[in-house]
Amino acid sequence: MSPRQITVLGECVADAFAEPAGTSTELALRVLPGGGPANTAVALARLGTPARFLARLSGDVFGRLFRAHLEASGVDLSSAVQAAEPSTLAVAELDDRGQAAFSFHAQNTADWQWTAEELARVDLSGTACVHTGSLALVREPGAAVVEDFLARAAPDTTLSIDPNVRPLLVHPDVYRARLTHWCALADVLRLSEDDLELLLPGTPPEQACDIWHAAGARLVVITRGADGVLASLDGERIQVPAVPTRVADTVGAGDSFTAGLLHHLGGRGLLGGRLTGLRLDDVAEACRFAVRVASLTCSVAGPNPPWQSRLAQLAAADHV
């Protein structure tokens, strides 16, 4: 079955990584296109799902880089807005485990300036699923406009949300205040164990799943790095182990996981409504696939998710 389109809404960010320079008084930055929603759209397209990206892309040097990257990956930018504002810049520092800590340069940048008129023009008739999250849902002035768009989309599409909490830019209290409302809209809530600790400090993952189920989310998936994945469908749980891999860094791994999850569900015709036909076995299978996608992203530098052909090669090798 050919997957139907998934529409991703959110930011594309210039991820700048520090590299050795000529002298101790210089700093060289290697800039890669990033941002959680953009990474998810790229990963979906590379996996073979028709992916449309709703973004406000600047005409500056970073915005031109974003467009080239997204289009080269097969992402549909026909509904992207050509924005007058500058692009958002994130400077990443990697620790010994490849974990990235970001500092953001995001004041009055293009990603947060959504207007009702811009999103009113979006046709969702061919969309099975709308995925969003991260800063698009909490950065003003566009956050309220995005929430209204999701409410409009909810009756006819599956909604997927990844909070992707960024406490350096937006206080976790802002996410907490909106999360119950997002769960009322969303069918899928995917978040990391770091997000969990910021949103519900000290709360066991299973209890957090039940809280979010009660608020409305049918499928809650918590990614836990090397400890694998906890998935909960209406309170039924499954744990999926991580795939051992040599980690270059973890940038974009969660976004790739989300793409793998949605790609797998969409390819089996399970997206497009309230997930009424979804079973726990389907969730487990989708999570196992998504973990493989995330592990391949961790094995290379930066947010560089694998292509479908790479996964096919690995699958063929496993059966030799």
C-alpha positions as MATLAB code, in Angstrom:
seq = 'MSPRQITVLGECVADAFAEPAGTSTELALRVLPGGGPANTAVALARLGTPARFLARLSGDVFGRLFRAHLEASGVDLSSAVQAAEPSTLAVAELDDRGQAAFSFHAQNTADWQWTAEELARVDLSGTACVHTGSLALVREPGAAVVEDFLARAAPDTTLSIDPNVRPLLVHPDVYRARLTHWCALADVLRLSEDDLELLLPGTPPEQACDIWHAAGARLVVITRGADGVLASLDGERIQVPAVPTRVADTVGAGDSFTAGLLHHLGGRGLLGGRLTGLRLDDVAEACRFAVRVASLTCSVAGPNPPWQSRLAQLAAADHV';
ca = [
       0.000    0.000    0.000;
       1.409    3.406   -0.965;
       1.498    5.796    1.996;
      -0.614    8.936    1.855;
       0.913   12.349    2.387;
       2.090   13.491    5.805;
       2.173   17.252    6.370;
       4.780   18.533    8.809;
       4.518   22.033   10.273;
       7.303   23.842   12.091;
      10.742   25.334   12.021;
      13.898   24.783   10.034;
      16.968   25.873   11.995;
      20.593   26.399   11.022;
      22.509   23.990   13.290;
      26.065   25.287   13.650;
      28.710   22.876   15.008;
      32.040   24.160   16.299;
      35.093   22.696   14.529;
      38.842   23.259   14.946;
      40.026   26.521   13.451;
      43.474   27.776   12.441;
      44.277   29.460   15.745;
      43.058   29.511   19.333;
      41.423   32.885   18.689;
      39.225   31.582   15.852;
      36.078   29.460   15.870;
      34.948   27.634   12.744;
      31.286   26.687   12.456;
      29.988   23.938   10.185;
      26.350   24.726    9.440;
      23.814   21.999    8.699;
      20.054   22.380    8.120;
      18.189   21.211   11.215;
      15.193   21.889   13.429;
      12.982   19.083   14.691;
      10.055   19.435   12.251;
      12.378   19.915    9.253;
      14.380   16.836   10.264;
      11.161   14.822   10.488;
       9.983   15.980    7.052;
      13.352   15.077    5.505;
      13.379   11.650    7.143;
       9.815   10.920    5.980;
      10.617   11.873    2.395;
      13.825    9.826    2.361;
      11.888    6.812    3.652;
       9.432    7.122    0.779;
       6.435    8.844    2.387;
       5.134   11.876    0.468;
       6.077   14.665    2.886;
       4.937   18.266    2.669;
       6.630   20.841    4.876;
       4.737   23.895    6.084;
       7.506   26.317    6.979;
       8.348   29.983    6.824;
      11.676   29.977    4.992;
      13.826   33.100    4.900;
      15.508   34.332    1.752;
      18.840   34.679    3.585;
      21.871   32.422    3.132;
      20.542   29.891    5.645;
      17.073   29.888    4.114;
      18.551   29.101    0.700;
      20.498   26.247    2.300;
      17.277   24.926    3.872;
      15.421   24.948    0.565;
      18.217   23.125   -1.255;
      18.438   20.494    1.489;
      14.696   19.892    1.732;
      14.176   19.728   -2.016;
      17.163   17.391   -2.489;
      15.527   15.026    0.011;
      12.231   15.088   -1.893;
      10.216   17.259    0.507;
       7.260   19.132   -1.000;
       7.718   22.872   -0.360;
       4.755   24.053   -2.431;
       3.004   25.382    0.692;
       6.093   26.914    2.330;
       5.997   30.669    2.924;
       8.751   32.912    1.550;
       9.503   34.907    4.686;
      11.089   38.336    4.954;
      12.496   37.674    8.445;
      15.921   36.048    9.048;
      16.493   32.351    9.767;
      16.905   30.877   13.237;
      20.440   29.852   14.234;
      21.314   27.203   16.839;
      24.926   26.675   17.932;
      25.586   23.142   19.158;
      28.260   21.878   21.529;
      28.710   18.101   21.684;
      29.720   16.226   24.817;
      31.739   12.993   24.960;
      28.621   10.895   24.263;
      27.625   12.920   21.207;
      24.778   14.652   23.047;
      24.233   18.222   21.855;
      23.638   21.295   23.991;
      22.263   24.204   21.968;
      22.346   27.960   22.284;
      19.744   29.711   20.153;
      19.630   32.928   18.178;
      15.913   33.135   17.530;
      14.610   36.633   18.287;
      12.063   37.783   15.674;
      13.110   35.096   13.199;
      10.977   33.708   10.383;
       9.821   30.478   12.031;
       7.494   32.005   14.643;
       5.614   34.603   12.564;
       2.725   32.481   11.256;
      -0.480   34.315   10.376;
      -3.980   32.907   10.130;
      -4.088   33.904    6.455;
      -0.973   31.867    5.649;
      -2.327   28.665    7.165;
      -5.873   29.204    5.910;
      -4.561   28.644    2.374;
      -3.325   25.117    3.191;
      -5.362   22.318    1.585;
      -5.399   19.200    3.772;
      -7.650   17.072    1.572;
      -4.753   14.785    0.551;
      -3.154   14.595    3.990;
      -3.422   11.500    6.198;
      -1.457   12.932    9.119;
      -0.320   16.341   10.378;
       2.813   16.315   12.506;
       4.113   19.288   14.463;
       5.677   20.274   17.744;
       8.838   21.797   19.102;
       9.013   25.579   19.168;
       6.249   26.181   16.608;
       3.687   25.350   19.289;
       5.041   27.672   21.969;
       6.788   30.637   20.313;
       4.634   33.713   19.865;
       3.124   35.274   17.872;
       2.561   32.181   15.719;
       1.836   29.526   18.364;
      -1.873   30.313   18.756;
      -2.301   30.346   14.975;
      -0.686   26.897   14.745;
      -2.990   25.525   17.456;
      -6.024   26.841   15.555;
      -4.723   25.118   12.421;
      -4.407   21.827   14.305;
      -7.959   22.138   15.596;
      -9.128   22.596   12.010;
      -7.131   19.578   10.857;
      -8.141   17.242   13.685;
     -11.519   15.987   12.407;
     -10.090   14.580    9.168;
      -6.428   13.711    9.840;
      -4.318   11.910   12.397;
      -2.461   14.444   14.543;
       1.054   13.781   15.828;
       2.837   16.072   18.308;
       6.432   16.053   19.563;
       6.854   18.695   22.318;
      10.695   18.692   21.943;
      11.094   20.989   24.953;
      13.748   23.714   24.535;
      14.081   25.296   27.995;
      16.736   27.798   26.859;
      14.172   29.444   24.584;
      10.826   28.765   26.264;
      10.291   27.931   29.936;
       8.916   24.397   30.490;
       5.936   25.935   32.312;
       4.695   27.184   28.930;
       4.749   23.642   27.562;
       3.095   22.274   30.694;
       0.298   24.812   30.469;
      -0.524   23.761   26.883;
       0.177   20.027   26.991;
      -3.277   18.940   28.156;
      -4.798   20.885   25.250;
      -2.352   19.304   22.792;
      -3.252   15.830   24.058;
      -6.919   16.615   23.489;
      -6.039   17.296   19.841;
      -3.353   14.689   19.266;
      -3.594   10.996   18.442;
       0.168   10.430   18.754;
       2.400   12.021   21.405;
       6.118   11.279   20.980;
       8.650   12.655   23.400;
      12.067   11.906   24.853;
      12.923   10.968   28.429;
      14.521   14.430   28.735;
      11.199   15.983   27.711;
       9.427   13.833   30.277;
      11.717   15.033   33.073;
      11.153   18.664   32.093;
       7.378   18.306   31.763;
       6.622   15.978   34.693;
       9.718   15.938   36.922;
      10.140   12.699   38.867;
       7.115   11.029   37.268;
       7.570    7.360   36.204;
       7.103    6.944   32.429;
       4.145    4.586   32.823;
       2.320    7.081   35.051;
       3.063    9.880   32.587;
       1.563    7.806   29.778;
      -1.642    7.357   31.781;
      -1.831   11.095   32.491;
      -1.548   11.878   28.784;
      -4.003    9.127   27.806;
      -6.520   10.642   30.198;
      -6.011   13.995   28.460;
      -6.818   12.441   25.078;
      -3.697   11.050   23.377;
      -4.265    7.441   22.248;
      -0.641    6.536   21.480;
       2.167    7.806   23.712;
       5.748    6.918   22.810;
       8.715    7.807   25.040;
      12.175    7.358   23.545;
      14.880    6.584   26.106;
      18.130    6.596   24.159;
      20.192    3.460   24.735;
      17.383    2.080   26.942;
      15.037    1.805   23.972;
      11.397    2.839   23.717;
       8.281    2.669   25.847;
       5.050    2.786   23.853;
       1.580    2.912   25.368;
      -1.647    2.471   23.384;
      -4.662    3.325   25.522;
      -2.710    2.005   28.528;
      -1.415   -1.203   26.912;
       2.393   -1.068   27.017;
       5.245   -2.413   24.949;
       8.993   -1.951   25.395;
      11.289   -2.037   22.363;
      15.081   -2.243   22.812;
      17.482    0.154   21.135;
      19.652   -1.009   18.234;
      23.332   -1.071   19.242;
      25.283    1.402   17.136;
      28.486    3.402   17.170;
      27.229    6.911   17.914;
      28.656    9.904   16.056;
      26.083   12.161   17.704;
      22.408   12.024   18.638;
      21.311   15.149   16.734;
      18.035   14.443   14.931;
      17.664   10.909   16.301;
      14.297   11.568   17.938;
      13.009   13.292   14.801;
      14.100   10.307   12.701;
      12.366    7.965   15.142;
       9.129    9.919   14.772;
       9.432    9.805   10.982;
      10.058    6.070   11.053;
       7.052    5.512   13.303;
       4.694    7.568   11.142;
       6.096    6.159    7.887;
       5.519    2.604    9.067;
       1.992    3.294   10.315;
       1.126    5.230    7.157;
       2.447    2.505    4.880;
       0.008    0.083    6.482;
      -2.959    2.376    6.064;
      -3.270    3.105    9.782;
      -3.130    6.907    9.541;
      -5.932    9.196    8.484;
      -8.248    9.181   11.487;
      -8.335    8.455   15.185;
      -6.164    5.303   15.003;
      -9.239    3.152   15.610;
      -7.723    0.192   13.756;
      -4.395    0.347   15.569;
      -3.311   -2.656   17.665;
      -0.394   -3.024   20.071;
       1.326   -5.423   17.648;
       1.207   -2.679   14.995;
       2.802   -0.244   17.449;
       5.573   -2.676   18.346;
       6.390   -3.332   14.694;
       6.410    0.391   13.905;
       8.653    1.141   16.900;
      11.133   -1.565   15.896;
      11.378    0.003   12.451;
      11.660    3.517   13.899;
      14.472    2.451   16.249;
      16.477    1.226   13.231;
      15.972    4.564   11.483;
      17.084    6.465   14.592;
      20.165    4.280   15.061;
      21.331    4.995   11.512;
      20.887    8.727   12.135;
      23.055    8.423   15.281;
      25.790    6.688   13.292;
      26.528    9.792   11.176;
      27.243   13.411   12.096;
      24.375   15.873   12.327;
      20.702   15.454   11.446;
      21.226   13.207    8.409;
      18.504   10.518    8.342;
      18.872    7.431    6.131;
      17.319    6.878    2.724;
      14.956    3.984    2.081;
      17.614    2.329   -0.091;
      20.010    2.150    2.881;
      17.418    0.403    5.016;
      16.692   -2.007    2.162;
      20.412   -2.842    1.895;
      20.620   -3.563    5.619;
      17.457   -5.676    5.528;
      18.876   -7.723    2.644;
      22.159   -8.213    4.509;
      20.271   -9.441    7.592;
      18.678  -12.203    5.516;
      21.897  -13.420    3.912;
];
